[in-house]
Amino acid sequence: MRQEDFLLLVSRQGDEAGLDEGRLQQIERHSGLSLTQRWPRAALFCRDTNTVLSNDQNGAFLGRPRHGGEPPFHAVTPAMATGMLGAWDGSGLSRKLWGDFIAIRVDRRQSGSFSLHRSAMGHLPCYYRMSRSGELVVCSLVRDGLAVIGERPSVDWGQVANHLARQQLRLDATCIEGFHELAGGCELVIEQGRMPAIKRRWNPWTFACPNVWIASEDEAASRLRNVIEGVIAAQASRHNHLLLGLSGGLDSSIVAAGLQACGARFSAINLVTSDPTGDERDYAAIASQATGADLHLAPESEALVDWRRSDAAHLPRPVASSFTQSADRQHQHLARRLGASGYATGGGGDHIFCYTQSSTPLLDSLRHYGPGRRALRTSIDIARSADVSLANVWQAALRRSLRLSNSYRWEADVSYLAGEIAGIVAKAPRHGWGDAPHEIPPGKAMHVAWLQHAQNHMEGYGREQDLPMEWPLLAQPVVELCLRIPSWMWIAGGQNRAIARRAFRGALPDTLLDRRSKGSPESVLIRTYQASRSAILDTLRSGHLAGHGLLDIASLRMIPAREAAFRSVDYRRIMTLLDVEVWLQSWLDV
């Protein structure tokens, strides 16, 4: 549950009586939501009316929108929100505002017509479904939506198969049959006598086009720091105390520097693993000392992981990873002890700061400038960053250039999937943003694809059900600016995320900014598997995935023999399958 939870119920045409007082009261009792507004053909329910910025016969504004443009990012006032509803401009909402918000517009000229806009890169969920009786439900929690229309959940096994094959590709269709997500920056248009339609009001390709690229590394770094600090100041202003997950890596350290710059009150938590590859406490100590954060160390432990329970049980996609429960429980415990009002994370930094060892920046440089010193410099930077030879870089670039499409290729992971399923998912479904336009070079197309990757990592955490999580590095102003930075700038000097490092030079110690290593929490995942190996494999072999023919049972049965022979086993893949199976149980075994 979150304060911003909402539900909009639109009656079928000519059946306004379907929203009588008795039914509205029943919805309130069963959902825990409060009736907030009633229109001739619809009713809006919210968990906390304090999150409703504007609410009248023209519509409603939910959440916390902020003005875009350049920092400082001022909050939208109720009067401003009311004015925007009265002079509706769906495209303008995405251009002028950012944050976590839903705007609902009632068209009083066309009785029964609605428009619902979800903020681009917003963190307020929005799903919709037409019921069998013709009602439309739009909600932040799918379980609430199902209860209101009186239907039981049904799994979309085709979407489950797509998820298993391409876990990072987030489609508008969810894994609960009939429910679609209203993607960020889109508008749901509901008109009498017509099926609901989607209008895309925001598109990342607008900012990835070469004609809007930033020309110099100095300008890119200066503007990046300015916008990150502005976003962090805006997000921190709603909190009295934030708890930051601080690994001592670049991304979380940048968030710490931003919190210090705006004078926010915050503490930091570093998760310590028994495996040296995941022990980053020394770097976290350097970051906390540099930014004035009170650092708390907490041990990662498989004892805190209950792999039989999914932290995505309330979501229509199996996006939770069981091994993150260890980190979640430590965050929750410390947040309660400190009285924190929210969490902050550097999550998504690798994606939006274009962390790559690909040859595609070389192709972008060649396409933009042609052959010459610039391309040679880029190839040297890639070789240094990826620790490969120049010859390897140019060979990889040549192979990539021979592909007809400049779009990112979503490769399928079909390991442990049944043969017929592997054939079905061989071709990647089309994402709502579409293929890369012809003017977008392959490196920037990859950057946009990684932004898609990040979206499945922004939910499914146990801690977000207690307190809000702030994701400053994936906020719309940061995303739009980063997409305007050419791909070759991100690996300048042979350093990944080079512009982000340059942006915070002077705000963070060189020890952190020049760090090339990255820690990994994989040890918790592996120990969780090893502690319950037999039970986990039994669960997979006898579960819903196997029962619906999605898994290669023979391959699963061979895992113990492979381990006994000291042959490699993909523990992460097995645990991913398990997480999907447990999510299915949360929806079907009730």
Coordinates of C-alpha atoms in Angstrom, one line a residue:
M1 CA 0.0 0.0 0.0
R2 CA 1.1 3.6 -0.6
Q3 CA -0.5 6.9 0.2
E4 CA -1.0 7.7 -3.5
D5 CA -3.1 4.5 -4.2
F6 CA -6.2 5.3 -6.3
L7 CA -9.0 3.6 -8.3
L8 CA -11.1 5.1 -11.0
L9 CA -14.3 3.2 -12.0
V10 CA -16.0 4.2 -15.2
S11 CA -19.5 2.8 -15.8
R12 CA -20.5 1.3 -19.1
Q13 CA -22.3 3.7 -21.4
G14 CA -25.9 4.3 -20.4
D15 CA -25.5 2.6 -17.0
E16 CA -24.8 5.4 -14.6
A17 CA -27.0 3.6 -12.1
G18 CA -24.2 1.1 -11.8
L19 CA -22.4 3.6 -9.5
D20 CA -25.2 3.9 -6.9
E21 CA -24.4 4.9 -3.3
G22 CA -24.6 1.3 -2.1
R23 CA -22.0 0.1 -4.5
L24 CA -19.7 3.1 -3.8
Q25 CA -19.9 2.5 -0.1
Q26 CA -19.1 -1.2 -0.6
I27 CA -16.0 -0.3 -2.6
E28 CA -14.8 1.9 0.2
R29 CA -15.3 -0.8 2.8
H30 CA -13.5 -3.5 0.8
S31 CA -10.6 -1.5 -0.6
G32 CA -9.8 0.9 2.2
L33 CA -10.0 3.7 -0.3
S34 CA -12.2 6.8 0.2
L35 CA -14.6 8.2 -2.4
T36 CA -12.9 11.4 -3.5
Q37 CA -14.9 12.6 -6.5
R38 CA -18.1 11.6 -8.4
W39 CA -18.7 12.5 -12.0
P40 CA -21.8 11.6 -14.1
R41 CA -20.2 8.4 -15.4
A42 CA -17.3 7.7 -13.0
A43 CA -16.1 7.7 -9.4
L44 CA -12.6 8.3 -8.1
F45 CA -11.3 6.6 -4.9
C46 CA -8.1 7.5 -3.1
R47 CA -6.2 6.1 -0.1
D48 CA -5.1 9.5 1.2
T49 CA -7.0 12.6 0.1
N50 CA -3.9 14.7 1.0
T51 CA -2.3 13.3 -2.2
V52 CA -5.1 14.9 -4.3
L53 CA -3.7 18.2 -5.5
S54 CA -6.8 19.3 -7.4
N55 CA -10.3 17.9 -7.5
D56 CA -13.4 19.4 -9.2
Q57 CA -15.8 18.8 -12.0
N58 CA -13.1 19.2 -14.6
G59 CA -11.1 16.3 -13.2
A60 CA -8.4 15.6 -10.6
F61 CA -4.7 15.8 -10.1
L62 CA -3.1 13.1 -8.0
G63 CA 0.4 12.9 -6.7
R64 CA 3.3 15.4 -6.6
P65 CA 4.0 17.1 -9.9
R66 CA 6.8 19.6 -10.3
H67 CA 7.6 22.1 -12.9
G68 CA 10.2 21.0 -15.5
G69 CA 12.8 23.1 -17.2
E70 CA 15.8 24.2 -15.2
P71 CA 16.3 23.9 -11.5
P72 CA 15.0 24.8 -9.0
F73 CA 12.1 22.5 -9.6
H74 CA 9.1 24.2 -7.9
A75 CA 6.1 22.2 -6.7
V76 CA 2.9 22.6 -8.7
T77 CA 0.3 24.4 -6.5
P78 CA -3.4 23.3 -6.3
A79 CA -4.4 26.5 -8.1
M80 CA -1.9 25.7 -10.9
A81 CA -3.2 22.1 -11.2
T82 CA -6.8 23.3 -11.4
G83 CA -5.8 25.6 -14.2
M84 CA -4.1 22.8 -16.1
L85 CA -7.2 20.7 -15.8
G86 CA -9.4 23.5 -17.2
A87 CA -7.0 24.1 -20.1
W88 CA -6.1 20.5 -20.9
D89 CA -3.0 19.9 -22.9
G90 CA -1.9 16.3 -22.8
S91 CA 1.4 16.9 -24.6
G92 CA 2.1 19.9 -22.5
L93 CA 1.8 18.0 -19.3
S94 CA 4.8 15.8 -20.2
R95 CA 6.8 18.8 -21.4
K96 CA 6.1 21.1 -18.5
L97 CA 5.9 18.7 -15.5
W98 CA 7.7 15.8 -14.0
G99 CA 7.3 13.7 -10.8
D100 CA 4.9 11.0 -9.7
F101 CA 1.4 12.1 -10.8
I102 CA -1.8 11.1 -12.5
A103 CA -4.0 13.7 -14.1
I104 CA -7.6 13.0 -14.9
R105 CA -9.5 15.3 -17.2
V106 CA -13.3 15.2 -17.6
D107 CA -14.5 16.6 -20.9
R108 CA -17.7 18.4 -20.0
R109 CA -18.4 19.1 -23.6
Q110 CA -18.7 15.4 -24.4
S111 CA -20.6 13.8 -21.6
G112 CA -18.8 10.7 -20.3
S113 CA -15.5 11.4 -22.0
F114 CA -12.3 11.2 -20.0
S115 CA -8.5 11.6 -20.5
L116 CA -6.1 10.1 -18.0
H117 CA -2.4 11.1 -18.2
R118 CA 0.5 9.3 -16.3
S119 CA 3.7 11.2 -15.8
A120 CA 6.8 10.1 -17.8
M121 CA 9.2 8.1 -15.6
G122 CA 6.8 8.5 -12.8
H123 CA 6.7 6.0 -9.9
L124 CA 2.9 6.0 -9.3
P125 CA 1.5 2.8 -10.9
C126 CA -1.4 2.9 -13.3
Y127 CA -3.2 -0.2 -14.7
Y128 CA -6.4 -0.5 -16.6
R129 CA -8.9 -3.2 -17.7
M130 CA -12.3 -3.5 -19.3
S131 CA -14.5 -5.8 -17.3
R132 CA -16.8 -8.5 -18.8
S133 CA -19.8 -6.2 -18.1
G134 CA -18.3 -3.3 -19.9
E135 CA -17.0 -1.2 -17.0
L136 CA -13.5 0.3 -17.1
V137 CA -11.3 0.2 -14.0
V138 CA -8.1 2.2 -13.7
C139 CA -6.1 1.6 -10.6
S140 CA -2.7 1.6 -8.9
L141 CA -3.3 -1.9 -7.4
V142 CA -4.6 -4.7 -9.7
R143 CA -6.0 -6.6 -6.8
D144 CA -8.3 -3.6 -5.9
G145 CA -9.4 -3.4 -9.6
L146 CA -10.3 -7.1 -9.7
A147 CA -12.2 -6.9 -6.4
V148 CA -14.3 -3.9 -7.7
I149 CA -15.3 -5.6 -11.0
G150 CA -15.9 -8.9 -9.2
E151 CA -13.5 -11.0 -11.1
R152 CA -10.8 -13.5 -10.1
P153 CA -7.3 -13.2 -11.3
S154 CA -6.3 -15.1 -14.4
V155 CA -2.6 -15.5 -15.5
D156 CA -1.6 -14.5 -19.0
W157 CA 0.8 -17.4 -19.7
G158 CA 2.1 -15.9 -22.9
Q159 CA 3.2 -12.8 -21.0
V160 CA 4.8 -15.0 -18.4
A161 CA 6.8 -16.8 -21.1
N162 CA 7.9 -13.4 -22.5
H163 CA 9.0 -12.3 -19.1
L164 CA 11.0 -15.5 -18.5
A165 CA 12.8 -15.0 -21.9
R166 CA 13.4 -11.3 -21.6
Q167 CA 13.2 -10.3 -18.0
Q168 CA 14.3 -6.7 -18.7
L169 CA 11.8 -6.0 -21.5
R170 CA 8.8 -4.3 -19.9
L171 CA 5.7 -4.5 -22.1
D172 CA 2.4 -2.6 -21.6
A173 CA 0.6 -6.0 -21.3
T174 CA 1.0 -7.4 -17.8
C175 CA 1.1 -11.1 -16.6
I176 CA -2.4 -10.8 -15.2
E177 CA -4.9 -11.4 -18.1
G178 CA -6.7 -8.3 -19.3
F179 CA -4.7 -5.7 -17.3
H180 CA -2.4 -3.3 -19.2
E181 CA -0.1 -0.7 -17.8
L182 CA -0.6 2.9 -18.8
A183 CA 3.1 3.6 -19.6
G184 CA 4.7 6.7 -18.3
G185 CA 4.1 9.7 -20.6
C186 CA 1.0 8.2 -22.1
E187 CA -2.7 9.3 -22.0
L188 CA -5.7 6.9 -21.8
V189 CA -8.6 8.4 -23.7
I190 CA -12.1 7.2 -22.9
E191 CA -14.9 8.3 -25.2
Q192 CA -18.5 7.3 -25.4
G193 CA -19.1 4.5 -27.8
R194 CA -15.4 3.7 -28.4
M195 CA -12.8 1.4 -27.0
P196 CA -10.2 3.1 -24.8
A197 CA -7.3 4.5 -26.8
I198 CA -3.7 5.3 -25.9
K199 CA -1.9 8.5 -27.0
R200 CA 1.9 8.6 -26.4
R201 CA 2.7 12.1 -25.2
W202 CA 6.3 11.5 -24.2
N203 CA 9.0 9.6 -26.1
P204 CA 12.7 9.1 -25.3
W205 CA 13.6 9.3 -28.9
T206 CA 12.9 13.0 -28.9
F207 CA 15.9 13.5 -26.6
A208 CA 18.2 10.9 -28.2
C209 CA 18.2 12.6 -31.7
P210 CA 21.6 13.9 -32.8
N211 CA 20.1 17.4 -33.5
V212 CA 19.6 18.0 -29.7
W213 CA 22.9 16.4 -28.5
I214 CA 25.0 18.4 -26.2
A215 CA 28.2 19.5 -27.9
S216 CA 30.9 19.5 -25.2
E217 CA 31.9 17.3 -22.3
D218 CA 32.2 20.4 -20.1
E219 CA 28.7 21.6 -20.8
A220 CA 27.3 18.0 -20.4
A221 CA 29.0 17.6 -17.0
S222 CA 28.0 21.0 -15.7
R223 CA 24.3 20.6 -16.7
L224 CA 24.2 17.0 -15.4
R225 CA 25.4 18.1 -11.9
N226 CA 22.9 21.0 -11.9
V227 CA 19.9 18.9 -12.8
I228 CA 20.8 16.0 -10.5
E229 CA 21.2 18.3 -7.5
G230 CA 18.0 20.1 -8.5
V231 CA 16.0 16.8 -8.7
I232 CA 17.4 15.6 -5.4
A233 CA 16.6 18.8 -3.6
A234 CA 13.0 18.6 -4.9
Q235 CA 12.6 15.0 -3.9
A236 CA 14.2 15.5 -0.5
S237 CA 12.0 18.5 0.3
R238 CA 9.0 16.2 1.1
H239 CA 11.0 14.2 3.7
N240 CA 12.2 15.0 7.2
H241 CA 14.8 12.2 7.1
L242 CA 15.9 9.9 4.2
L243 CA 17.7 6.6 4.5
L244 CA 20.1 6.2 1.6
G245 CA 21.5 2.8 0.4
L246 CA 25.2 3.7 0.1
S247 CA 27.5 1.1 -1.5
G248 CA 30.4 3.5 -2.0
G249 CA 29.9 3.0 -5.8
L250 CA 29.6 6.0 -8.1
D251 CA 25.8 6.2 -8.4
S252 CA 24.9 6.1 -4.7
S253 CA 27.8 8.4 -3.8
I254 CA 26.5 11.0 -6.3
V255 CA 23.1 10.8 -4.6
A256 CA 24.8 11.3 -1.2
A257 CA 26.6 14.4 -2.6
G258 CA 23.3 15.7 -3.9
L259 CA 21.6 15.3 -0.5
Q260 CA 24.5 17.1 1.2
A261 CA 24.3 19.9 -1.4
C262 CA 20.7 20.7 -0.6
G263 CA 21.1 20.3 3.2
A264 CA 18.8 17.4 3.5
R265 CA 18.8 15.3 6.6
F266 CA 19.8 11.8 5.7
S267 CA 21.5 8.7 7.0
A268 CA 23.2 5.9 5.0
I269 CA 23.2 2.1 5.2
N270 CA 25.8 -0.1 3.8
L271 CA 25.1 -3.8 3.4
V272 CA 28.2 -6.0 4.2
T273 CA 28.6 -9.4 2.7
S274 CA 30.8 -12.2 4.0
D275 CA 32.1 -12.6 0.4
P276 CA 35.0 -10.0 -0.2
T277 CA 33.6 -9.3 -3.7
G278 CA 30.5 -7.7 -2.0
D279 CA 32.2 -6.0 0.9
E280 CA 32.3 -2.3 0.0
R281 CA 32.3 -0.8 3.5
D282 CA 35.6 1.0 3.0
Y283 CA 34.3 2.9 0.0
A284 CA 31.0 3.6 1.8
A285 CA 33.0 5.0 4.7
I286 CA 34.8 7.4 2.4
A287 CA 31.6 8.5 0.8
S288 CA 29.8 9.0 4.1
Q289 CA 32.7 11.0 5.5
A290 CA 32.8 13.2 2.4
T291 CA 29.1 13.9 2.4
G292 CA 28.5 14.1 6.2
A293 CA 26.2 11.1 6.3
D294 CA 25.8 9.0 9.4
L295 CA 26.8 5.5 8.2
H296 CA 25.2 2.3 9.5
L297 CA 26.7 -1.1 8.6
A298 CA 24.3 -4.1 8.3
P299 CA 25.1 -7.7 7.4
E300 CA 23.6 -9.3 4.3
S301 CA 22.2 -12.7 5.4
E302 CA 20.3 -15.5 3.7
A303 CA 18.5 -16.0 7.0
L304 CA 16.5 -12.8 6.2
V305 CA 15.4 -14.3 2.9
D306 CA 12.1 -16.2 2.6
W307 CA 12.2 -17.5 -0.9
R308 CA 8.6 -18.9 -0.5
R309 CA 7.2 -15.4 -0.4
S310 CA 7.2 -12.8 -3.2
D311 CA 7.6 -9.1 -2.6
A312 CA 5.8 -8.6 -5.9
A313 CA 2.6 -10.4 -4.8
H314 CA 0.7 -7.1 -5.1
L315 CA 2.1 -6.4 -8.6
P316 CA 0.9 -7.8 -12.0
R317 CA 4.4 -8.8 -13.0
P318 CA 7.0 -11.1 -11.2
V319 CA 9.6 -8.4 -10.9
A320 CA 10.8 -9.1 -7.3
S321 CA 14.1 -11.0 -6.6
S322 CA 13.9 -13.0 -3.4
F323 CA 17.6 -12.4 -2.5
T324 CA 16.9 -8.6 -2.2
Q325 CA 14.7 -9.4 0.9
S326 CA 17.9 -9.4 3.0
A327 CA 18.6 -5.8 2.0
D328 CA 15.0 -4.8 2.4
R329 CA 14.7 -6.1 5.9
Q330 CA 17.8 -4.3 7.0
H331 CA 16.6 -1.1 5.4
Q332 CA 13.2 -1.4 7.1
H333 CA 14.6 -2.2 10.5
L334 CA 17.0 0.8 10.4
A335 CA 14.3 3.2 8.9
R336 CA 12.0 2.4 11.8
R337 CA 14.7 2.9 14.3
L338 CA 15.8 6.2 12.8
G339 CA 12.2 7.5 12.2
A340 CA 13.0 7.9 8.4
S341 CA 10.2 9.1 6.2
G342 CA 11.5 7.6 3.0
Y343 CA 14.3 5.8 1.2
A344 CA 16.7 7.1 -1.4
T345 CA 18.6 5.0 -3.9
G346 CA 21.2 5.4 -6.6
G347 CA 19.5 2.7 -8.6
G348 CA 19.4 3.1 -12.3
G349 CA 22.7 4.9 -12.5
D350 CA 24.3 2.2 -14.7
H351 CA 21.5 2.5 -17.1
I352 CA 21.1 6.2 -17.4
F353 CA 24.8 7.0 -17.3
C354 CA 25.2 4.6 -20.2
Y355 CA 27.6 2.1 -18.5
T356 CA 28.8 0.2 -21.6
Q357 CA 31.7 -1.9 -23.0
S358 CA 30.0 -2.1 -26.4
S359 CA 31.6 -0.9 -29.6
T360 CA 28.5 1.1 -30.5
P361 CA 29.9 4.5 -29.3
L362 CA 32.5 4.1 -32.1
L363 CA 29.7 3.6 -34.7
D364 CA 27.9 6.7 -33.3
S365 CA 31.1 8.7 -33.6
L366 CA 31.8 7.6 -37.1
R367 CA 28.3 8.3 -38.2
H368 CA 28.4 11.8 -36.6
Y369 CA 31.9 13.0 -37.5
G370 CA 33.1 10.5 -40.1
P371 CA 36.5 8.7 -39.9
G372 CA 39.3 10.6 -38.3
R373 CA 40.9 11.5 -34.9
R374 CA 37.6 11.6 -33.1
A375 CA 36.7 8.0 -34.1
L376 CA 40.3 6.9 -33.2
R377 CA 40.0 8.5 -29.8
T378 CA 36.6 6.8 -29.2
S379 CA 38.0 3.4 -30.1
I380 CA 40.9 3.9 -27.7
D381 CA 38.5 4.8 -24.9
I382 CA 36.4 1.7 -25.6
A383 CA 39.5 -0.5 -25.5
R384 CA 40.6 0.9 -22.2
S385 CA 37.2 0.8 -20.7
A386 CA 36.6 -2.8 -21.8
D387 CA 40.2 -3.9 -21.3
V388 CA 40.4 -5.3 -24.9
S389 CA 42.6 -4.6 -27.9
L390 CA 41.9 -1.9 -30.5
A391 CA 41.6 -4.6 -33.1
N392 CA 38.8 -6.2 -31.1
V393 CA 37.0 -2.9 -30.9
W394 CA 37.1 -2.3 -34.6
Q395 CA 36.2 -5.9 -35.4
A396 CA 33.1 -5.7 -33.1
A397 CA 32.1 -2.3 -34.7
L398 CA 32.4 -3.8 -38.1
R399 CA 30.2 -6.8 -37.2
R400 CA 27.6 -4.5 -35.6
S401 CA 27.6 -2.2 -38.7
L402 CA 26.6 -5.1 -40.9
R403 CA 23.3 -5.4 -39.2
L404 CA 20.5 -3.8 -41.1
S405 CA 18.7 -2.3 -38.1
N406 CA 20.1 0.3 -35.8
S407 CA 17.6 -0.9 -33.0
Y408 CA 18.8 -2.7 -29.9
R409 CA 18.4 -6.5 -30.2
W410 CA 16.6 -8.0 -27.2
E411 CA 18.2 -11.5 -26.9
A412 CA 16.1 -14.2 -25.4
D413 CA 17.3 -16.3 -22.4
V414 CA 15.7 -19.7 -23.1
S415 CA 17.7 -21.7 -20.6
Y416 CA 15.6 -24.2 -18.7
L417 CA 12.6 -23.3 -20.9
A418 CA 10.7 -26.0 -22.8
G419 CA 11.6 -26.3 -26.4
E420 CA 8.2 -25.2 -27.8
I421 CA 8.2 -22.2 -25.5
A422 CA 11.7 -21.3 -26.7
G423 CA 10.4 -21.3 -30.2
I424 CA 7.5 -19.1 -29.4
V425 CA 9.5 -16.4 -27.6
A426 CA 12.3 -16.4 -30.2
K427 CA 11.1 -13.1 -31.7
A428 CA 11.0 -10.2 -29.3
P429 CA 7.7 -8.5 -28.8
R430 CA 7.6 -4.8 -29.7
H431 CA 8.0 -2.3 -26.9
G432 CA 5.6 0.7 -26.8
W433 CA 8.4 3.1 -27.6
G434 CA 8.9 1.3 -30.9
D435 CA 12.0 0.7 -32.9
A436 CA 14.7 3.3 -33.1
P437 CA 14.0 5.9 -35.8
H438 CA 16.5 5.9 -38.7
E439 CA 18.3 9.0 -37.4
I440 CA 19.2 7.4 -34.1
P441 CA 22.6 5.7 -34.1
P442 CA 23.0 2.2 -32.5
G443 CA 24.8 3.4 -29.4
K444 CA 22.0 5.8 -28.5
A445 CA 19.4 3.1 -29.4
M446 CA 21.2 0.9 -26.8
H447 CA 21.0 3.7 -24.3
V448 CA 17.3 4.0 -24.7
A449 CA 16.9 0.2 -24.4
W450 CA 18.8 0.3 -21.1
L451 CA 16.3 2.9 -19.9
Q452 CA 13.7 0.2 -20.6
H453 CA 15.8 -2.3 -18.6
A454 CA 15.7 0.0 -15.6
Q455 CA 11.9 0.2 -15.4
N456 CA 11.5 -3.4 -14.1
H457 CA 14.0 -2.6 -11.3
M458 CA 12.0 0.3 -9.9
E459 CA 9.5 -1.9 -8.0
G460 CA 9.1 -5.2 -6.2
Y461 CA 11.0 -4.2 -3.1
G462 CA 9.5 -5.0 0.3
R463 CA 10.7 -1.6 1.7
E464 CA 8.6 0.4 -0.8
Q465 CA 5.4 -1.0 0.8
D466 CA 6.3 0.8 4.1
L467 CA 7.8 4.1 2.9
P468 CA 8.2 5.9 -0.4
M469 CA 11.4 5.3 -2.4
E470 CA 13.1 8.2 -4.3
W471 CA 14.9 7.3 -7.5
P472 CA 16.6 10.6 -8.4
L473 CA 18.8 9.2 -11.2
L474 CA 15.8 8.0 -13.1
A475 CA 13.7 11.2 -12.7
Q476 CA 12.5 12.6 -16.0
P477 CA 14.8 15.7 -16.0
V478 CA 17.9 13.5 -15.5
V479 CA 16.7 11.0 -18.1
E480 CA 16.1 13.7 -20.7
L481 CA 19.4 15.3 -20.2
C482 CA 21.4 12.1 -20.2
L483 CA 19.8 11.0 -23.5
R484 CA 21.1 14.2 -25.0
I485 CA 24.7 13.3 -24.2
P486 CA 26.4 11.4 -27.0
S487 CA 27.4 7.8 -26.3
W488 CA 31.1 8.4 -26.8
M489 CA 31.2 11.0 -24.1
W490 CA 30.1 8.5 -21.5
I491 CA 33.4 6.5 -22.0
A492 CA 35.7 9.4 -22.4
G493 CA 39.2 8.7 -21.1
G494 CA 38.5 5.0 -20.9
Q495 CA 36.2 5.4 -17.9
N496 CA 32.6 4.2 -17.8
R497 CA 30.0 6.8 -16.8
A498 CA 32.7 9.4 -17.5
I499 CA 30.4 12.5 -17.6
A500 CA 28.9 11.6 -14.2
R501 CA 32.4 11.2 -12.8
R502 CA 33.4 14.6 -14.3
A503 CA 30.2 16.3 -13.1
F504 CA 30.9 15.5 -9.4
R505 CA 34.7 16.1 -9.5
G506 CA 35.3 18.2 -6.4
A507 CA 32.1 17.1 -4.6
L508 CA 33.4 13.6 -4.1
P509 CA 36.9 12.2 -3.4
D510 CA 39.0 11.1 -6.3
T511 CA 39.2 7.6 -4.6
L512 CA 35.5 7.2 -5.4
L513 CA 35.4 8.9 -8.8
D514 CA 38.4 7.0 -10.2
R515 CA 37.2 3.6 -8.8
R516 CA 36.8 1.0 -11.5
S517 CA 35.6 -2.0 -9.5
K518 CA 32.0 -2.8 -8.6
G519 CA 30.7 -4.9 -5.7
S520 CA 28.2 -7.7 -6.0
P521 CA 25.5 -9.1 -3.7
E522 CA 25.5 -12.4 -5.5
S523 CA 26.8 -14.3 -2.4
V524 CA 23.4 -13.9 -0.7
L525 CA 21.7 -15.4 -3.8
I526 CA 24.0 -18.3 -4.0
R527 CA 23.8 -19.1 -0.3
T528 CA 20.0 -18.9 -0.4
Y529 CA 20.0 -21.5 -3.2
Q530 CA 22.5 -23.7 -1.5
A531 CA 20.7 -23.7 1.8
S532 CA 17.4 -24.9 0.2
R533 CA 18.6 -26.6 -3.0
S534 CA 16.4 -29.6 -2.9
A535 CA 13.2 -27.7 -1.9
I536 CA 13.8 -25.1 -4.6
L537 CA 14.3 -27.6 -7.3
D538 CA 11.3 -29.6 -6.2
T539 CA 9.2 -26.4 -6.2
L540 CA 10.2 -25.7 -9.8
R541 CA 9.6 -29.3 -11.0
S542 CA 6.2 -29.6 -9.5
G543 CA 4.9 -26.0 -9.8
H544 CA 2.7 -23.9 -12.0
L545 CA 5.4 -23.2 -14.6
A546 CA 6.1 -26.9 -15.1
G547 CA 2.4 -27.7 -15.0
H548 CA 1.7 -25.3 -17.9
G549 CA 4.6 -26.7 -20.0
L550 CA 6.9 -23.7 -19.7
L551 CA 10.0 -25.5 -18.2
D552 CA 12.4 -28.1 -19.5
I553 CA 12.0 -30.6 -16.6
A554 CA 14.8 -32.8 -17.9
S555 CA 17.3 -30.0 -17.6
L556 CA 16.2 -29.2 -14.1
R557 CA 16.6 -32.8 -13.1
M558 CA 20.2 -32.8 -14.3
I559 CA 21.2 -29.9 -12.0
P560 CA 22.2 -32.0 -9.0
A561 CA 24.4 -34.2 -11.2
R562 CA 26.0 -31.1 -12.8
E563 CA 26.8 -29.8 -9.3
A564 CA 28.2 -33.1 -8.2
A565 CA 30.5 -33.1 -11.2
F566 CA 31.6 -29.5 -10.4
R567 CA 30.1 -28.3 -13.7
S568 CA 28.8 -24.7 -13.8
V569 CA 25.2 -24.0 -12.8
D570 CA 23.5 -20.7 -13.5
Y571 CA 22.2 -20.0 -9.9
R572 CA 20.8 -16.6 -10.9
R573 CA 18.7 -18.1 -13.6
I574 CA 17.4 -20.8 -11.3
M575 CA 16.5 -18.2 -8.7
T576 CA 14.8 -16.1 -11.4
L577 CA 12.6 -19.0 -12.4
L578 CA 11.8 -19.6 -8.7
D579 CA 10.9 -16.0 -8.2
V580 CA 8.4 -16.3 -11.0
E581 CA 7.0 -19.5 -9.6
V582 CA 6.5 -18.1 -6.2
W583 CA 4.8 -15.0 -7.7
L584 CA 2.4 -17.3 -9.5
Q585 CA 1.6 -19.1 -6.3
S586 CA 0.7 -15.7 -4.7
W587 CA -1.9 -15.1 -7.3
L588 CA -3.2 -18.6 -8.0
D589 CA -2.9 -20.5 -4.7
V590 CA -5.5 -18.4 -2.8

